[in-house]
Short mmCIF file of C-alpha atoms and ligand atoms in Angstrom, two decimals:
data_model
loop_
_atom_site.label_atom_id
_atom_site.label_comp_id
_atom_site.label_asym_id
_atom_site.label_seq_id
_atom_site.Cartn_x
_atom_site.Cartn_y
_atom_site.Cartn_z
CA MET A 1239 -60.81 93.53 168.53
CA ASP A 1240 -62.99 93.69 171.61
CA LEU A 1241 -65.42 96.49 172.38
CA VAL A 1242 -62.90 98.48 174.42
CA SER A 1243 -60.36 98.44 171.58
CA MET A 1244 -63.06 99.28 169.02
CA THR A 1245 -64.13 102.25 171.12
CA GLU A 1246 -60.49 103.37 171.35
CA THR A 1247 -60.10 103.06 167.57
CA ALA A 1248 -63.28 105.07 166.98
CA ARG A 1249 -61.94 107.82 169.25
CA ALA A 1250 -58.50 107.74 167.64
CA LEU A 1251 -60.10 108.26 164.23
CA VAL A 1252 -61.57 111.56 165.47
CA ALA A 1253 -58.54 112.71 167.50
CA PRO A 1254 -58.10 116.52 167.64
CA GLY A 1255 -56.68 118.02 164.45
CA LYS A 1256 -57.07 114.80 162.48
CA GLY A 1257 -59.58 113.15 160.18
CA ILE A 1258 -59.99 110.42 157.60
CA LEU A 1259 -58.90 110.19 153.97
CA ALA A 1260 -61.50 108.34 151.89
CA ALA A 1261 -59.37 106.64 149.22
CA ASP A 1262 -61.86 103.82 148.68
CA GLU A 1263 -63.06 104.72 145.20
CA SER A 1264 -64.31 101.62 143.45
CA THR A 1265 -62.65 100.68 140.14
CA PRO A 1266 -65.40 102.40 138.05
CA THR A 1267 -65.19 105.57 140.20
CA MET A 1268 -61.40 105.57 139.89
CA ALA A 1269 -61.79 105.30 136.10
CA LYS A 1270 -63.91 108.48 136.28
CA ARG A 1271 -61.35 110.32 138.44
CA LEU A 1272 -58.38 109.30 136.28
CA GLY A 1273 -60.40 109.98 133.12
CA GLY A 1274 -60.90 113.49 134.48
CA ILE A 1275 -57.15 114.12 134.09
CA GLY A 1276 -57.00 112.31 130.74
CA LEU A 1277 -55.62 109.00 132.01
CA GLU A 1278 -56.68 105.44 131.41
CA SER A 1279 -57.38 103.54 134.62
CA THR A 1280 -55.13 100.49 134.93
CA GLU A 1281 -54.31 98.54 138.08
CA GLN A 1282 -50.73 99.83 137.90
CA ARG A 1283 -51.81 103.45 137.60
CA ARG A 1284 -54.31 103.19 140.47
CA ARG A 1285 -51.50 101.68 142.56
CA GLU A 1286 -49.04 104.44 141.62
CA TYR A 1287 -51.57 107.13 142.47
CA ARG A 1288 -52.46 105.63 145.84
CA GLU A 1289 -48.76 105.21 146.62
CA ILE A 1290 -48.31 108.97 146.17
CA LEU A 1291 -51.04 109.59 148.75
CA PHE A 1292 -49.91 107.00 151.29
CA THR A 1293 -46.19 107.81 151.20
CA THR A 1294 -46.62 111.56 151.71
CA MET A 1295 -44.32 112.51 154.57
CA GLY A 1296 -46.10 114.10 157.51
CA ILE A 1297 -49.65 112.90 156.77
CA GLY A 1298 -49.88 111.27 160.17
CA GLU A 1299 -50.15 114.73 161.70
CA PHE A 1300 -53.52 115.37 160.02
CA ILE A 1301 -54.79 111.98 158.83
CA SER A 1302 -55.96 109.48 161.44
CA GLY A 1303 -57.20 106.77 159.09
CA VAL A 1304 -57.54 105.87 155.42
CA ILE A 1305 -60.45 103.98 153.88
CA LEU A 1306 -59.17 101.53 151.29
CA PHE A 1307 -60.88 99.62 148.47
CA ASP A 1308 -60.68 95.82 148.13
CA GLU A 1309 -58.00 96.09 145.42
CA THR A 1310 -55.95 98.66 147.37
CA ILE A 1311 -55.81 96.84 150.70
CA ARG A 1312 -53.96 94.02 148.89
CA GLN A 1313 -51.48 96.27 147.05
CA HIS A 1314 -47.87 97.14 147.89
CA ALA A 1315 -45.65 100.18 147.49
CA ALA A 1316 -42.89 99.98 144.84
CA ASP A 1317 -40.41 98.87 147.53
CA GLY A 1318 -42.60 95.86 148.35
CA THR A 1319 -44.11 97.17 151.60
CA ALA A 1320 -47.84 96.45 151.88
CA PHE A 1321 -49.92 99.64 151.77
CA VAL A 1322 -51.42 98.67 155.13
CA GLU A 1323 -47.89 98.69 156.60
CA VAL A 1324 -46.99 101.97 154.88
CA LEU A 1325 -50.00 103.57 156.59
CA ARG A 1326 -49.19 102.04 159.96
CA GLU A 1327 -45.64 103.43 159.75
CA HIS A 1328 -47.22 106.90 159.51
CA GLY A 1329 -49.44 106.13 162.51
CA VAL A 1330 -52.46 105.97 160.22
CA ILE A 1331 -55.23 103.40 160.83
CA PRO A 1332 -56.23 101.30 157.79
CA GLY A 1333 -59.94 100.80 157.03
CA ILE A 1334 -61.94 99.16 154.26
CA LYS A 1335 -65.03 99.90 152.20
CA VAL A 1336 -67.17 96.76 152.37
CA ASP A 1337 -70.37 97.61 150.50
CA LYS A 1338 -70.80 96.55 146.88
CA GLY A 1339 -72.43 99.71 145.60
CA THR A 1340 -76.03 100.60 144.89
CA THR A 1341 -78.73 98.91 142.83
CA PRO A 1342 -82.18 100.23 141.85
CA LEU A 1343 -84.77 99.54 144.57
CA ALA A 1344 -87.48 97.45 142.92
CA GLY A 1345 -90.82 99.26 142.83
CA PHE A 1346 -89.33 102.67 143.64
CA PRO A 1347 -88.17 104.43 140.47
CA GLY A 1348 -85.19 106.72 141.03
CA GLU A 1349 -84.29 105.18 144.40
CA VAL A 1350 -81.46 102.79 145.23
CA VAL A 1351 -80.41 100.41 147.96
CA THR A 1352 -76.85 99.36 148.78
CA GLU A 1353 -75.84 95.74 148.25
CA GLY A 1354 -73.14 93.60 149.86
CA LEU A 1355 -74.66 91.81 152.87
CA ASP A 1356 -74.48 88.32 151.35
CA GLY A 1357 -71.22 86.72 152.43
CA LEU A 1358 -70.23 89.83 154.36
CA ARG A 1359 -69.26 87.91 157.53
CA GLY A 1360 -66.59 85.98 155.58
CA ARG A 1361 -65.29 89.07 153.79
CA LEU A 1362 -64.99 90.98 157.08
CA ALA A 1363 -62.93 88.17 158.60
CA GLU A 1364 -60.57 88.33 155.64
CA TYR A 1365 -60.21 92.12 155.88
CA VAL A 1366 -59.37 91.77 159.58
CA SER A 1367 -56.67 89.23 158.67
CA VAL A 1368 -55.04 91.70 156.23
CA GLY A 1369 -55.02 94.49 158.83
CA ALA A 1370 -58.25 96.52 158.57
CA GLN A 1371 -59.42 98.09 161.84
CA PHE A 1372 -62.54 99.84 160.64
CA ALA A 1373 -65.09 99.51 157.86
CA LYS A 1374 -67.36 101.71 155.78
CA TRP A 1375 -70.74 101.18 154.06
CA ARG A 1376 -72.38 103.92 152.00
CA ALA A 1377 -76.13 104.27 151.51
CA VAL A 1378 -77.40 106.80 148.97
CA ILE A 1379 -80.55 108.88 149.35
CA SER A 1380 -81.68 111.29 146.65
CA ILE A 1381 -84.04 114.24 146.92
CA GLY A 1382 -86.57 114.77 144.13
CA ASP A 1383 -90.22 114.64 143.19
CA GLY A 1384 -91.75 112.34 145.84
CA ARG A 1385 -88.29 111.16 146.92
CA PRO A 1386 -87.11 109.85 149.23
CA THR A 1387 -89.91 107.43 150.10
CA ALA A 1388 -90.19 105.88 153.56
CA PRO A 1389 -89.51 102.34 152.26
CA ALA A 1390 -86.26 103.51 150.61
CA LEU A 1391 -85.10 105.12 153.86
CA GLU A 1392 -86.03 102.00 155.78
CA ALA A 1393 -84.33 99.54 153.39
CA ASN A 1394 -81.12 101.56 153.44
CA ALA A 1395 -81.13 102.05 157.21
CA HIS A 1396 -81.78 98.34 157.73
CA ALA A 1397 -78.83 97.38 155.51
CA LEU A 1398 -76.59 99.87 157.35
CA ALA A 1399 -77.61 98.34 160.69
CA ARG A 1400 -76.94 94.77 159.54
CA TYR A 1401 -73.55 95.84 158.18
CA ALA A 1402 -72.68 97.70 161.40
CA ALA A 1403 -73.64 94.75 163.61
CA LEU A 1404 -71.60 92.33 161.49
CA SER A 1405 -68.62 94.71 161.54
CA GLN A 1406 -68.63 94.92 165.34
CA GLU A 1407 -68.98 91.14 165.56
CA ALA A 1408 -65.80 90.92 163.46
CA GLY A 1409 -64.04 93.54 165.62
CA LEU A 1410 -64.19 96.36 163.06
CA VAL A 1411 -65.44 99.87 163.89
CA PRO A 1412 -68.33 100.57 161.50
CA ILE A 1413 -68.49 103.93 159.77
CA VAL A 1414 -72.15 104.37 158.97
CA GLU A 1415 -72.56 106.51 155.85
CA PRO A 1416 -76.04 107.56 154.78
CA GLU A 1417 -75.38 110.16 152.06
CA VAL A 1418 -78.19 112.51 151.08
CA LEU A 1419 -76.99 113.68 147.67
CA MET A 1420 -76.65 117.38 146.92
CA ASP A 1421 -77.94 116.92 143.33
CA GLY A 1422 -81.19 118.79 142.66
CA THR A 1423 -82.92 122.14 142.94
CA HIS A 1424 -84.17 121.64 146.52
CA SER A 1425 -83.78 124.17 149.33
CA LEU A 1426 -81.58 124.00 152.42
CA GLU A 1427 -84.74 123.38 154.45
CA ARG A 1428 -85.69 120.37 152.32
CA CYS A 1429 -82.19 118.92 152.71
CA ALA A 1430 -82.46 119.44 156.48
CA GLU A 1431 -85.82 117.63 156.56
CA VAL A 1432 -84.58 114.67 154.48
CA THR A 1433 -81.27 114.40 156.37
CA ALA A 1434 -83.15 114.39 159.69
CA ALA A 1435 -85.58 111.68 158.49
CA THR A 1436 -82.66 109.62 157.18
CA LEU A 1437 -80.68 109.85 160.42
CA ARG A 1438 -83.73 109.06 162.56
CA SER A 1439 -84.32 105.94 160.53
CA VAL A 1440 -80.64 104.97 160.71
CA TYR A 1441 -80.39 105.32 164.51
CA GLU A 1442 -83.66 103.50 165.04
CA GLN A 1443 -82.32 100.54 163.05
CA LEU A 1444 -78.84 100.63 164.61
CA THR A 1445 -80.40 100.54 168.05
CA ARG A 1446 -82.78 97.69 167.14
CA HIS A 1447 -79.84 95.71 165.75
CA ARG A 1448 -77.89 96.21 168.99
CA VAL A 1449 -75.06 98.16 167.44
CA VAL A 1450 -72.84 99.65 170.16
CA LEU A 1451 -72.89 103.33 169.26
CA GLU A 1452 -69.76 104.12 171.32
CA ALA A 1453 -67.79 101.91 168.92
CA SER A 1454 -69.17 103.43 165.71
CA LEU A 1455 -68.83 106.65 163.70
CA LEU A 1456 -71.33 108.51 161.51
CA LYS A 1457 -70.38 109.79 158.05
CA PRO A 1458 -73.16 112.10 156.91
CA ASN A 1459 -73.61 114.80 154.29
CA MET A 1460 -73.60 118.42 155.38
CA VAL A 1461 -77.01 120.11 155.13
CA LEU A 1462 -76.75 122.09 151.88
CA SER A 1463 -78.91 123.81 149.28
CA GLY A 1464 -79.38 121.60 146.19
CA ALA A 1465 -76.47 122.00 143.77
CA ASP A 1466 -78.87 123.41 141.13
CA SER A 1467 -80.92 125.55 143.48
CA PRO A 1468 -80.92 129.24 142.53
CA VAL A 1469 -80.68 130.11 146.23
CA GLN A 1470 -77.44 128.99 147.86
CA ALA A 1471 -77.29 129.07 151.67
CA SER A 1472 -74.45 131.02 153.28
CA LEU A 1473 -71.58 129.49 155.23
CA GLY A 1474 -73.26 130.31 158.53
CA GLU A 1475 -76.63 128.93 157.42
CA VAL A 1476 -75.06 125.64 156.35
CA ALA A 1477 -73.17 125.31 159.65
CA ASP A 1478 -76.24 126.11 161.75
CA ALA A 1479 -78.64 123.88 159.78
CA THR A 1480 -76.21 120.95 159.85
CA ILE A 1481 -75.57 121.20 163.59
CA THR A 1482 -79.28 121.59 164.33
CA VAL A 1483 -80.18 118.43 162.39
CA LEU A 1484 -77.35 116.43 163.96
CA ARG A 1485 -78.24 117.54 167.49
CA GLU A 1486 -81.83 116.43 166.91
CA THR A 1487 -80.97 113.00 165.54
CA VAL A 1488 -77.52 111.67 166.49
CA PRO A 1489 -77.19 110.15 169.99
CA ALA A 1490 -74.46 111.59 172.20
CA ALA A 1491 -73.05 108.07 172.59
CA VAL A 1492 -71.61 108.34 169.06
CA PRO A 1493 -67.98 109.52 169.53
CA GLY A 1494 -67.62 111.30 166.23
CA ILE A 1495 -69.19 112.57 163.05
CA VAL A 1496 -66.93 112.57 159.98
CA PHE A 1497 -68.40 114.47 157.05
CA LEU A 1498 -68.16 113.38 153.43
CA SER A 1499 -67.43 116.17 150.94
CA GLY A 1500 -69.94 114.94 148.35
CA GLY A 1501 -68.92 117.18 145.45
CA GLN A 1502 -68.42 120.45 147.37
CA SER A 1503 -65.28 122.34 146.38
CA GLU A 1504 -62.39 121.59 148.69
CA GLN A 1505 -62.47 125.10 150.10
CA ASP A 1506 -66.23 125.05 150.73
CA ALA A 1507 -66.03 121.69 152.50
CA THR A 1508 -63.12 122.92 154.63
CA ALA A 1509 -64.69 126.28 155.51
CA ARG A 1510 -68.03 124.67 156.44
CA LEU A 1511 -66.40 122.11 158.75
CA ASP A 1512 -64.40 124.93 160.30
CA ALA A 1513 -67.53 127.04 160.84
CA MET A 1514 -69.21 124.13 162.64
CA ASN A 1515 -66.23 123.59 164.90
CA ARG A 1516 -66.24 127.29 165.78
CA ARG A 1517 -69.78 126.91 167.15
CA GLY A 1518 -68.32 125.44 170.35
CA PRO A 1519 -68.38 121.93 171.84
CA GLN A 1520 -70.97 119.41 170.65
CA PRO A 1521 -71.85 115.99 172.09
CA TRP A 1522 -69.61 114.35 169.44
CA GLU A 1523 -66.35 115.31 167.68
CA LEU A 1524 -66.90 116.92 164.27
CA SER A 1525 -64.31 115.83 161.73
CA PHE A 1526 -63.88 114.83 158.09
CA SER A 1527 -63.76 111.75 155.92
CA PHE A 1528 -63.21 113.53 152.63
CA GLY A 1529 -62.57 111.89 149.28
CA ARG A 1530 -62.72 114.54 146.59
CA ALA A 1531 -62.06 117.49 148.94
CA LEU A 1532 -58.68 115.95 149.83
CA GLN A 1533 -57.78 114.43 146.48
CA ALA A 1534 -58.97 116.69 143.67
CA PRO A 1535 -55.91 119.02 143.88
CA VAL A 1536 -53.59 116.01 144.12
CA LEU A 1537 -54.90 114.55 140.86
CA ARG A 1538 -54.63 117.95 139.17
CA ALA A 1539 -51.01 118.33 140.31
CA TRP A 1540 -50.00 114.78 139.38
CA VAL A 1541 -51.69 114.18 135.99
CA GLY A 1542 -49.95 110.80 135.82
CA ASP A 1543 -46.42 112.21 135.50
CA GLU A 1544 -43.77 110.87 137.90
CA ALA A 1545 -41.98 114.23 137.62
CA ASN A 1546 -44.94 115.80 139.45
CA ARG A 1547 -44.78 113.46 142.41
CA ASP A 1548 -43.44 116.06 144.85
CA ALA A 1549 -45.99 118.66 143.75
CA ALA A 1550 -48.80 116.12 144.14
CA GLN A 1551 -47.64 115.19 147.65
CA ALA A 1552 -47.32 118.87 148.59
CA ALA A 1553 -50.90 119.42 147.38
CA PHE A 1554 -52.11 116.49 149.48
CA LEU A 1555 -50.27 117.59 152.61
CA HIS A 1556 -51.65 121.10 152.18
CA ARG A 1557 -55.27 119.88 151.87
CA ALA A 1558 -54.77 117.54 154.84
CA ALA A 1559 -53.39 120.43 156.91
CA MET A 1560 -56.32 122.70 155.94
CA SER A 1561 -58.82 119.98 156.85
CA GLY A 1562 -56.96 119.33 160.10
CA ALA A 1563 -57.23 123.03 160.95
CA ALA A 1564 -60.97 123.01 160.15
CA ARG A 1565 -61.30 120.00 162.44
CA ILE A 1566 -60.40 122.26 165.38
CA GLY A 1567 -61.95 125.50 164.09
CA SER A 1568 -58.67 127.23 163.29
CA TYR A 1569 -58.86 127.39 159.48
CA GLU A 1570 -58.54 130.77 157.76
CA PRO A 1571 -59.06 131.16 153.99
CA GLU A 1572 -55.76 133.12 153.90
CA MET A 1573 -54.00 129.84 154.72
CA GLU A 1574 -54.87 128.76 151.17
CA ALA A 1575 -52.56 131.38 149.64
CA PRO A 1576 -49.89 129.80 147.40
CA SER A 1577 -47.12 131.10 149.67
CA ALA A 1578 -48.73 129.36 152.64
CA SER A 1579 -48.94 126.01 150.81
CA ARG A 1580 -45.24 125.98 149.88
CA LEU A 1581 -43.42 123.40 151.95
P1 13P B 468 -66.41 112.45 148.97
O1 13P B 468 -65.80 113.23 150.10
O2 13P B 468 -65.76 112.70 147.63
O3 13P B 468 -67.91 112.57 148.95
O4 13P B 468 -66.08 110.92 149.25
C1 13P B 468 -66.31 110.41 150.49
C2 13P B 468 -66.78 109.01 150.39
O5 13P B 468 -66.20 108.13 150.96
C3 13P B 468 -68.00 108.73 149.63
O6 13P B 468 -68.40 107.42 149.90
#
């Protein structure tokens, strides 16, 4: 893909009313998710579960793209159609997670850096050949005593920039994901400060590495109070703090910002995105790239039983529709009522 097509893909991923499904859980993360509903994680079961998501009728109305994992991008639906094709038939753009997870950063206890740059050029070429149009790399920053340190921010931002440059070279739109974790007792203000420092470092490195921002997307955390903080910021405070930090740090050349849900409840994540979109136009589109906030109710409805397939797909379509509404600032909590979710 050339730059013009990459820019078009980036814009299509943040089209009005639509956002991204992050279904790129690594095999260990999938084992955790399936374990949560009492199931053993086998390749067959992971395939069956993802097939439920990808074959849900009507998802193309609310889902612009799906991030896949290495195993998933090679899998097929029960009728033999490649998952990539199943998604395309719904008008959904296939993407791929290309990082190899985090490893402790030597010399910096409690901090991590994301691996996966070695051999990345070759892997990207292969993902393009199986149909990927965009990529994702996740860096993880934690807040704690003396954390994050400047070297940890720098190492992670540098890796994100090298990944993003390689992705564009291969013709893939890079989703740049620096996640500041919500774990901890910190305040909203501390999260705002760390998120701003992280994003400044990321955009400095992206610029130095000649990444074309118009053909990239940002996937950040929302600015939140620490999950264990006794003081929890209100909906309005979260929306205002998040927009303020983003306006200070994210260049207007970036077409869209797609939030991760990061362990927020599905309704919190949806309501907060909605509140931000009600604040009026911003330099970039504000959308979602939720994993748990789109999938948690699907797993609960399915619990591994084929008889629950329809209920699981209804739960997915409902969450996608709620997120799609939040994407344009037209979500109302009343839309969550059971009668409203019946199809
Ligand atoms: P969550 O929305 O569950 O945080 O997942 C998004 C994601 O892709 C994390 O890398």
